[in-house]
CSV table of C-alpha atoms and ligand atoms in Angstrom, one decimal:
chain,number,residue,atom,x,y,z
S,145,MET,CA,-39.2,4.7,16.1
S,146,LYS,CA,-36.9,1.8,16.2
S,147,SER,CA,-33.2,1.5,17.0
S,148,ALA,CA,-31.0,-1.4,16.2
S,149,VAL,CA,-28.4,-1.9,18.9
S,150,LEU,CA,-25.1,-3.6,17.9
S,151,PRO,CA,-22.8,-3.9,20.9
S,152,GLY,CA,-20.0,-5.6,19.0
S,153,ASP,CA,-16.8,-6.7,20.8
S,154,GLY,CA,-14.4,-5.8,23.6
S,155,ILE,CA,-15.7,-2.9,25.6
S,156,GLY,CA,-18.6,-2.5,23.1
S,157,PRO,CA,-21.2,-4.4,25.2
S,158,GLU,CA,-20.2,-2.6,28.4
S,159,ILE,CA,-20.5,0.9,27.0
S,160,VAL,CA,-23.6,0.2,25.0
S,161,ALA,CA,-25.3,-1.1,28.2
S,162,GLU,CA,-24.7,2.3,29.8
S,163,ALA,CA,-26.2,4.2,26.8
S,164,LEU,CA,-29.2,1.9,27.0
S,165,LYS,CA,-29.7,2.9,30.7
S,166,VAL,CA,-29.8,6.5,29.6
S,167,LEU,CA,-32.3,5.7,26.8
S,168,GLU,CA,-34.4,3.9,29.3
S,169,ARG,CA,-34.4,6.9,31.6
S,170,LEU,CA,-35.6,9.1,28.8
S,171,ARG,CA,-38.6,7.0,28.0
S,172,GLY,CA,-41.9,8.7,28.6
S,173,ASN,CA,-40.8,12.1,27.1
S,174,GLY,CA,-43.2,11.8,24.2
S,175,ILE,CA,-40.9,9.4,22.5
S,176,SER,CA,-41.3,5.7,22.0
S,177,ILE,CA,-38.2,4.0,20.9
S,178,GLU,CA,-38.1,0.2,20.4
S,179,THR,CA,-34.7,-1.4,20.6
S,180,GLU,CA,-33.5,-4.7,19.3
S,181,VAL,CA,-30.0,-6.1,19.8
S,182,ALA,CA,-28.0,-8.0,17.1
S,183,ALA,CA,-24.4,-9.1,16.6
S,184,ILE,CA,-21.7,-7.4,14.5
S,185,GLY,CA,-18.0,-7.7,14.2
S,186,GLY,CA,-16.3,-10.6,16.0
S,187,ALA,CA,-19.6,-11.3,17.7
S,188,GLY,CA,-21.2,-11.6,14.3
S,189,TYR,CA,-18.5,-14.0,13.2
S,190,ASP,CA,-19.1,-16.1,16.3
S,191,VAL,CA,-22.8,-16.5,15.8
S,192,ALA,CA,-23.1,-16.5,12.0
S,193,GLY,CA,-19.6,-16.8,10.5
S,194,GLN,CA,-19.8,-13.3,9.1
S,195,PRO,CA,-18.8,-9.9,10.6
S,196,LEU,CA,-22.2,-8.5,9.3
S,197,PRO,CA,-24.7,-11.3,9.6
S,198,GLU,CA,-27.7,-11.0,7.3
S,199,ALA,CA,-30.1,-10.9,10.2
S,200,THR,CA,-28.2,-7.9,11.6
S,201,LEU,CA,-28.2,-6.1,8.3
S,202,GLY,CA,-32.0,-6.8,7.9
S,203,LEU,CA,-32.6,-5.3,11.3
S,204,ALA,CA,-30.5,-2.3,10.6
S,205,ARG,CA,-32.3,-1.7,7.3
S,206,GLN,CA,-35.7,-1.7,9.1
S,207,ALA,CA,-34.6,0.5,12.0
S,208,ASP,CA,-34.6,4.3,11.9
S,209,ALA,CA,-31.2,4.4,13.7
S,210,VAL,CA,-28.4,2.1,14.7
S,211,LEU,CA,-26.4,2.4,17.9
S,212,LEU,CA,-23.0,0.6,17.6
S,213,GLY,CA,-20.4,-0.1,20.3
S,214,ALA,CA,-17.1,-1.1,18.7
S,215,VAL,CA,-15.7,-4.1,17.0
S,216,GLY,CA,-12.4,-6.1,16.8
S,217,GLY,CA,-10.1,-8.0,19.1
S,218,PRO,CA,-7.0,-10.2,19.1
S,219,ARG,CA,-9.1,-13.3,18.8
S,220,TYR,CA,-10.1,-12.3,15.3
S,221,ASP,CA,-6.8,-10.9,14.0
S,222,ALA,CA,-5.8,-14.1,12.1
S,223,LEU,CA,-9.0,-14.2,10.1
S,224,PRO,CA,-8.9,-13.5,6.4
S,225,ARG,CA,-9.6,-9.8,5.5
S,226,GLU,CA,-13.2,-10.3,4.4
S,227,LEU,CA,-14.1,-11.9,7.7
S,228,ARG,CA,-12.3,-9.4,10.0
S,229,PRO,CA,-14.6,-7.6,12.4
S,230,GLU,CA,-13.8,-4.2,10.9
S,231,ARG,CA,-15.3,-5.3,7.6
S,232,GLY,CA,-18.7,-5.5,9.4
S,233,ILE,CA,-18.6,-1.7,10.0
S,234,LEU,CA,-17.5,-0.9,6.4
S,235,ALA,CA,-20.2,-3.2,5.1
S,236,ILE,CA,-23.0,-1.7,7.1
S,237,ARG,CA,-22.0,1.9,6.3
S,238,LYS,CA,-22.0,1.0,2.6
S,239,ALA,CA,-25.2,-1.1,2.7
S,240,LEU,CA,-27.1,1.7,4.4
S,241,GLY,CA,-25.8,4.4,2.1
S,242,LEU,CA,-24.3,6.4,5.0
S,243,PHE,CA,-22.5,9.1,3.1
S,244,ALA,CA,-22.2,11.8,5.7
S,245,ASN,CA,-19.9,11.3,8.7
S,246,LEU,CA,-20.4,13.9,11.5
S,247,ARG,CA,-17.7,14.2,14.1
S,248,PRO,CA,-18.0,16.9,16.8
S,249,ALA,CA,-14.9,17.9,18.6
S,250,LEU,CA,-16.1,19.5,21.7
S,251,LEU,CA,-13.9,20.2,24.7
S,252,TYR,CA,-15.8,20.3,27.9
S,253,PRO,CA,-14.3,23.1,30.0
S,254,GLU,CA,-13.9,20.6,32.9
S,255,LEU,CA,-11.5,18.6,30.7
S,256,SER,CA,-9.4,21.4,29.2
S,257,ASP,CA,-6.3,19.9,30.9
S,258,ALA,CA,-6.9,16.5,29.1
S,259,SER,CA,-5.9,18.0,25.7
S,260,THR,CA,-2.4,17.8,24.5
S,261,LEU,CA,-2.7,21.5,23.5
S,262,LYS,CA,-2.5,24.4,25.9
S,263,ALA,CA,-5.7,25.0,27.7
S,264,GLU,CA,-5.9,28.6,26.4
S,265,VAL,CA,-5.8,27.3,22.8
S,266,VAL,CA,-8.6,24.7,23.2
S,267,ALA,CA,-10.8,26.0,26.0
S,268,GLY,CA,-14.3,26.4,24.6
S,269,LEU,CA,-13.5,24.3,21.5
S,270,ASP,CA,-16.7,23.3,19.7
S,271,LEU,CA,-16.3,22.3,16.1
S,272,MET,CA,-18.0,19.8,13.8
S,273,ILE,CA,-16.3,18.0,11.0
S,274,VAL,CA,-18.6,16.8,8.2
S,275,ARG,CA,-16.7,14.1,6.2
S,276,GLU,CA,-18.0,12.6,3.0
S,277,LEU,CA,-17.9,8.8,3.6
S,278,THR,CA,-18.7,6.8,0.5
S,279,GLY,CA,-16.6,8.4,-2.3
S,280,ASP,CA,-13.1,9.8,-3.1
S,281,ILE,CA,-9.9,7.9,-3.4
S,282,TYR,CA,-11.1,5.1,-1.2
S,283,PHE,CA,-13.6,4.0,-3.8
S,284,GLY,CA,-12.6,5.5,-7.1
S,285,GLN,CA,-11.8,3.2,-10.0
S,286,PRO,CA,-9.4,2.3,-11.5
S,287,ARG,CA,-7.1,1.3,-8.7
S,288,GLY,CA,-4.5,-1.4,-8.3
S,289,ARG,CA,-1.0,-2.4,-9.0
S,290,ARG,CA,0.9,-2.7,-12.3
S,291,SER,CA,4.3,-2.6,-13.8
S,292,ASN,CA,5.6,0.5,-15.5
S,293,ALA,CA,7.5,0.6,-18.7
S,294,ALA,CA,10.8,0.1,-16.8
S,295,GLY,CA,9.3,-3.1,-15.2
S,296,GLU,CA,9.0,-1.4,-11.8
S,297,ALA,CA,6.0,-2.1,-9.6
S,298,GLU,CA,3.5,0.8,-9.3
S,299,GLY,CA,0.5,1.3,-7.0
S,300,PHE,CA,-2.3,3.6,-8.1
S,301,ASP,CA,-5.7,4.9,-6.8
S,302,THR,CA,-8.2,7.3,-8.3
S,303,MET,CA,-9.5,10.4,-6.5
S,304,LEU,CA,-13.0,10.8,-7.9
S,305,TYR,CA,-16.1,12.8,-7.0
S,306,SER,CA,-19.2,13.5,-9.0
S,307,ALA,CA,-20.9,16.9,-8.8
S,308,SER,CA,-24.0,15.3,-7.2
S,309,GLU,CA,-21.9,13.6,-4.5
S,310,ILE,CA,-20.3,17.0,-3.7
S,311,ARG,CA,-23.6,18.9,-3.6
S,312,ARG,CA,-25.2,16.3,-1.3
S,313,ILE,CA,-22.5,16.5,1.3
S,314,ALA,CA,-22.2,20.3,1.0
S,315,ARG,CA,-26.0,20.6,1.7
S,316,ILE,CA,-25.4,18.5,4.9
S,317,GLY,CA,-22.6,20.9,5.9
S,318,PHE,CA,-24.8,24.0,5.3
S,319,GLU,CA,-27.8,22.5,7.2
S,320,ILE,CA,-25.6,21.7,10.2
S,321,ALA,CA,-23.9,25.1,10.1
S,322,ARG,CA,-27.4,26.7,10.0
S,323,LYS,CA,-28.2,25.0,13.4
S,324,ARG,CA,-24.9,26.2,14.9
S,325,ASP,CA,-22.9,29.4,14.4
S,326,ARG,CA,-23.7,29.6,10.6
S,327,ARG,CA,-20.1,29.4,9.4
S,328,LEU,CA,-19.0,26.6,7.1
S,329,CYS,CA,-15.4,26.1,6.0
S,330,SER,CA,-14.9,23.8,3.0
S,331,VAL,CA,-11.5,22.1,2.9
S,332,ASP,CA,-9.9,21.0,-0.4
S,333,LYS,CA,-6.7,21.1,-2.4
S,334,ALA,CA,-8.0,23.1,-5.3
S,335,ASN,CA,-4.6,24.5,-6.0
S,336,VAL,CA,-3.4,21.1,-7.2
S,337,LEU,CA,-6.3,18.6,-7.8
S,338,ASP,CA,-9.0,18.7,-10.5
S,339,THR,CA,-11.3,16.8,-8.1
S,340,SER,CA,-10.9,19.7,-5.6
S,341,ILE,CA,-11.6,22.3,-8.3
S,342,LEU,CA,-14.9,20.7,-9.0
S,343,TRP,CA,-15.5,20.3,-5.2
S,344,ARG,CA,-15.0,24.1,-4.7
S,345,GLU,CA,-17.2,25.0,-7.6
S,346,GLU,CA,-20.0,22.8,-6.4
S,347,VAL,CA,-19.8,23.9,-2.8
S,348,THR,CA,-19.8,27.5,-3.9
S,349,ALA,CA,-22.9,26.9,-6.1
S,350,ALA,CA,-24.7,25.1,-3.2
S,351,ALA,CA,-24.0,28.2,-1.0
S,352,LYS,CA,-26.6,30.1,-3.0
S,353,GLY,CA,-29.3,28.1,-1.2
S,354,TYR,CA,-27.9,29.1,2.2
S,355,PRO,CA,-27.4,32.9,2.2
S,356,ASP,CA,-27.5,32.9,6.0
S,357,VAL,CA,-24.4,30.7,6.2
S,358,GLU,CA,-20.9,32.3,5.7
S,359,LEU,CA,-18.9,30.0,3.5
S,360,SER,CA,-15.1,30.0,3.4
S,361,HIS,CA,-12.6,27.7,1.6
S,362,MET,CA,-9.3,26.4,2.9
S,363,TYR,CA,-6.5,24.2,1.5
S,364,VAL,CA,-6.2,21.0,3.5
S,365,ASP,CA,-2.5,21.6,4.4
S,366,ASN,CA,-3.4,24.9,5.9
S,367,ALA,CA,-6.5,23.4,7.6
S,368,ALA,CA,-4.2,20.8,9.3
S,369,MET,CA,-2.0,23.6,10.6
S,370,GLN,CA,-4.9,25.9,11.6
S,371,LEU,CA,-6.5,23.0,13.6
S,372,VAL,CA,-3.6,23.0,16.0
S,373,ARG,CA,-2.8,26.8,15.8
S,374,ASN,CA,-6.3,28.2,16.4
S,375,PRO,CA,-9.0,25.5,16.3
S,376,ARG,CA,-11.6,27.8,17.8
S,377,GLN,CA,-11.8,29.7,14.5
S,378,PHE,CA,-13.9,26.9,13.0
S,379,ASP,CA,-17.6,26.2,13.4
S,380,VAL,CA,-18.3,23.5,10.8
S,381,ILE,CA,-15.8,22.0,8.4
S,382,VAL,CA,-17.0,20.1,5.3
S,383,THR,CA,-14.5,17.9,3.4
S,384,GLY,CA,-14.0,14.8,1.3
S,385,ASN,CA,-13.3,11.3,2.5
S,386,LEU,CA,-9.5,11.3,2.5
S,387,PHE,CA,-9.0,14.8,4.0
S,388,GLY,CA,-11.8,14.2,6.5
S,389,ASP,CA,-10.3,11.0,7.7
S,390,ILE,CA,-7.1,12.7,8.6
S,391,LEU,CA,-8.4,16.0,9.9
S,392,SER,CA,-11.1,14.4,12.1
S,393,ASP,CA,-8.5,12.2,13.8
S,394,GLU,CA,-6.4,15.3,14.3
S,395,ALA,CA,-9.4,17.2,15.7
S,396,SER,CA,-10.3,14.4,18.0
S,397,MET,CA,-7.0,14.7,19.9
S,398,LEU,CA,-7.7,18.4,20.5
S,399,ALA,CA,-10.6,17.3,22.7
S,400,GLY,CA,-8.6,15.1,25.0
S,401,SER,CA,-9.6,11.5,25.5
S,402,ILE,CA,-10.8,9.3,22.7
S,403,GLY,CA,-13.3,8.0,25.3
S,404,MET,CA,-15.3,11.3,25.0
S,405,LEU,CA,-16.0,11.5,21.3
S,406,PRO,CA,-19.2,10.5,19.5
S,407,SER,CA,-20.0,10.3,15.8
S,408,ALA,CA,-22.9,9.9,13.5
S,409,SER,CA,-23.0,8.6,9.9
S,410,LEU,CA,-26.2,9.7,8.1
S,411,ASP,CA,-28.0,8.8,4.8
S,412,ALA,CA,-30.1,11.2,2.7
S,413,ASN,CA,-33.1,10.8,5.0
S,414,ASN,CA,-31.3,11.3,8.3
S,415,LYS,CA,-31.3,7.6,9.1
S,416,GLY,CA,-28.1,7.2,11.1
S,417,LEU,CA,-25.5,5.0,12.6
S,418,TYR,CA,-24.2,6.3,15.9
S,419,GLU,CA,-21.0,5.2,17.4
S,420,PRO,CA,-18.1,6.3,19.6
S,421,ILE,CA,-14.9,7.0,17.5
S,422,HIS,CA,-12.8,4.7,19.6
S,423,GLY,CA,-12.3,1.0,19.0
S,424,SER,CA,-13.0,-2.1,21.2
S,425,ALA,CA,-10.1,-1.5,23.6
S,426,PRO,CA,-9.3,-5.1,24.3
S,427,ASP,CA,-6.7,-4.1,26.9
S,428,ILE,CA,-9.5,-2.9,29.3
S,429,ALA,CA,-12.4,-5.0,28.1
S,430,GLY,CA,-14.5,-6.7,30.8
S,431,GLN,CA,-12.8,-4.7,33.6
S,432,ASN,CA,-15.4,-2.0,34.2
S,433,LYS,CA,-12.8,0.6,33.2
S,434,ALA,CA,-14.1,1.9,29.8
S,435,ASN,CA,-15.4,5.4,29.5
S,436,PRO,CA,-19.0,5.1,28.3
S,437,LEU,CA,-19.5,8.9,27.6
S,438,ALA,CA,-18.6,8.7,23.9
S,439,THR,CA,-21.4,6.2,23.5
S,440,ILE,CA,-23.8,8.1,25.6
S,441,LEU,CA,-23.0,11.3,23.6
S,442,SER,CA,-23.6,9.2,20.4
S,443,LEU,CA,-27.1,8.5,21.7
S,444,ALA,CA,-27.5,12.3,22.2
S,445,MET,CA,-26.6,12.7,18.5
S,446,MET,CA,-29.2,10.1,17.6
S,447,PHE,CA,-31.9,12.3,19.3
S,448,ARG,CA,-30.7,15.4,17.4
S,449,TYR,CA,-30.2,14.0,13.9
S,450,THR,CA,-32.5,11.0,13.5
S,451,PHE,CA,-35.3,11.4,16.1
S,452,GLY,CA,-35.7,15.2,15.6
S,453,ARG,CA,-35.4,15.8,19.4
S,454,PRO,CA,-32.5,18.2,19.9
S,455,ASP,CA,-34.0,19.0,23.3
S,456,LEU,CA,-33.4,15.4,24.5
S,457,GLY,CA,-29.9,15.5,22.9
S,458,ALA,CA,-29.1,18.7,24.8
S,459,ARG,CA,-30.5,17.1,28.0
S,460,ILE,CA,-28.1,14.2,27.7
S,461,GLU,CA,-25.2,16.5,26.9
S,462,GLY,CA,-26.2,18.7,29.9
S,463,ALA,CA,-26.2,15.6,32.2
S,464,VAL,CA,-22.7,14.6,31.0
S,465,ARG,CA,-21.4,18.1,31.6
S,466,LYS,CA,-23.0,18.1,35.1
S,467,VAL,CA,-21.3,14.8,36.0
S,468,LEU,CA,-17.9,16.1,34.7
S,469,GLY,CA,-18.5,19.3,36.7
S,470,ALA,CA,-19.0,17.2,39.8
S,471,GLY,CA,-15.5,15.9,39.3
S,472,LEU,CA,-16.5,12.3,38.3
S,473,ARG,CA,-14.0,10.7,36.0
S,474,THR,CA,-13.3,7.3,34.5
S,475,ALA,CA,-9.6,6.4,34.5
S,476,ASP,CA,-8.9,7.8,31.0
S,477,ILE,CA,-9.9,11.3,31.9
S,478,ALA,CA,-8.9,11.3,35.6
S,479,LEU,CA,-6.5,13.9,36.8
S,480,ALA,CA,-3.0,12.4,37.4
S,481,GLY,CA,-3.2,10.5,40.6
S,482,GLY,CA,-6.9,11.5,41.1
S,483,PRO,CA,-9.7,9.2,41.9
S,484,SER,CA,-11.7,7.4,39.1
S,485,ILE,CA,-14.9,5.5,38.8
S,486,GLY,CA,-15.9,2.6,36.7
S,487,THR,CA,-18.0,2.2,33.5
S,488,ARG,CA,-21.2,1.3,35.3
S,489,GLN,CA,-20.8,4.0,37.9
S,490,MET,CA,-20.3,6.6,35.2
S,491,GLY,CA,-23.5,5.5,33.4
S,492,ASP,CA,-25.4,5.6,36.7
S,493,ALA,CA,-24.1,9.1,37.4
S,494,VAL,CA,-25.4,10.3,34.0
S,495,VAL,CA,-28.8,8.7,34.6
S,496,SER,CA,-29.1,10.4,38.0
S,497,ALA,CA,-27.9,13.7,36.6
S,498,LEU,CA,-30.7,13.4,34.0
S,499,SER,CA,-33.2,12.8,36.8
S,500,SER,CA,-32.4,16.1,38.4
S,501,TYR,CA,-33.5,17.9,35.2
S,502,PRO,CA,-37.2,18.7,34.8
A,132,LIG,P1,-8.9,1.5,20.6
A,132,LIG,O1,-9.6,2.8,20.3
A,132,LIG,O2,-9.7,0.3,20.8
A,132,LIG,O3,-7.9,1.8,21.8
A,132,LIG,C1,-6.8,2.7,21.8
A,132,LIG,C2,-6.5,3.1,23.3
A,132,LIG,O4,-7.6,3.9,23.8
A,132,LIG,C3,-6.4,1.8,24.2
A,132,LIG,O5,-5.4,2.1,25.2
A,132,LIG,C4,-7.8,1.8,24.9
A,132,LIG,O6,-7.8,1.2,26.2
A,132,LIG,C5,-8.1,3.3,25.0
A,132,LIG,N1,-9.6,3.4,24.9
A,132,LIG,C6,-10.4,3.3,23.8
A,132,LIG,N2,-11.7,3.5,24.1
A,132,LIG,C7,-11.7,3.8,25.4
A,132,LIG,C8,-12.7,4.1,26.3
A,132,LIG,N3,-14.0,4.2,25.9
A,132,LIG,N4,-12.4,4.4,27.6
A,132,LIG,C9,-11.2,4.3,28.0
A,132,LIG,N5,-10.1,4.0,27.2
A,132,LIG,C10,-10.4,3.8,25.9
A,132,LIG,O7,-7.9,1.3,19.3
A,132,LIG,P2,-6.9,0.1,19.1
A,132,LIG,O8,-6.3,-0.4,20.3
A,132,LIG,O9,-6.0,0.5,18.0
A,132,LIG,O10,-7.8,-1.1,18.5
A,132,LIG,C11,-8.4,-2.1,19.2
A,132,LIG,C12,-9.4,-2.9,18.3
A,132,LIG,O11,-10.4,-2.0,18.0
A,132,LIG,C13,-8.8,-3.4,17.0
A,132,LIG,O12,-9.3,-4.7,16.8
A,132,LIG,C14,-9.2,-2.4,16.0
A,132,LIG,O13,-9.3,-2.9,14.7
A,132,LIG,C15,-10.6,-2.0,16.5
A,132,LIG,N6,-11.1,-0.7,16.1
A,132,LIG,C16,-12.5,-0.7,15.9
A,132,LIG,C17,-13.1,0.5,15.6
A,132,LIG,C18,-14.6,0.6,15.5
A,132,LIG,O14,-15.2,-0.4,16.0
A,132,LIG,N7,-15.1,1.6,14.9
A,132,LIG,C19,-12.3,1.7,15.5
A,132,LIG,C20,-10.9,1.6,15.8
A,132,LIG,C21,-10.4,0.4,16.1
């Protein structure tokens, strides 16, 4: 197995270094994972004049999985749009055909005070949002600007899904639900949008292959409300690109700090790009302050979804839970006025918690 490692910019190299310590610690468990580092984002621009250098894409194509830190920073803000660091991420997702974005929102009981919602609403929260990533209004044609008959400027985009795109993401949703609590909620706007009517028909048809999973449907406006009213009612949510973009950000706040949340983007063969949901945090870069847990938990997802080793994924998650249970906190998740530790110390703590497992 091979993993491309793309640290990126800002805190990216610091948090990825901690995830690599964890990977190193797990070697010798019947897995052999080769890693190779390459530049992306601003770092890619610095070495090759491109946010996604060809050598990086070549490595990512060859690899079974990609571990990414984060990209972006003030040094690159004045670059033209196609050279901006963020283009590197969009380009790699597209080039690798990563159509399924998985974002767990899991609130560790030890952090229930870190959420903006009341602890009794979010305690025990464990939901997964499966967002389609390569279609919908972000890619549909035609799009653009024009003048209407009255000579006024108009902007327009096209919401578009083919039946096969819907079925493909629905299957991912069902497969994931099957490994969890077997409940899948499909979110759409079928009371208004033709795209959503097709979406609902296709998801309902796909359900025939998964009689063991309970399927429900919800309109997106209601889903946005239910996520803050009673988020624990959900197990897995599957939805399109636009609705998923908004709902997954909403759900991430339920779980407290942005520094805790991993993500995976998968292709049809479970090849995946694994990254924390946060950005490059230039305000704390290079200061040993960043929380590396979202990146370490992204590595856990890599074991689950690409390497077929849910046992090792669970082991990493267990080590994170143990460290939090022992009261160790980086500054972003520290209790008000409470003590905190640095990025490297947090990585070391997870490694030593892993060591105390068999
Ligand atoms: P950000 O996520 O980088 O930071 C938002 C806030 O959260 C900051 O206060 C930051 O210090 C804090 N934070 C983020 N990650 C943290 C961590 N692991 N530990 C502790 N605190 C953490 O978002 P931003 O400030 O809007 O963007 C900064 C740069 O990151 C921009 O260039 C933006 O384009 C880029 N960005 C990249 C990605 C990505 O690489 N996928 C995603 C979002 C933003």
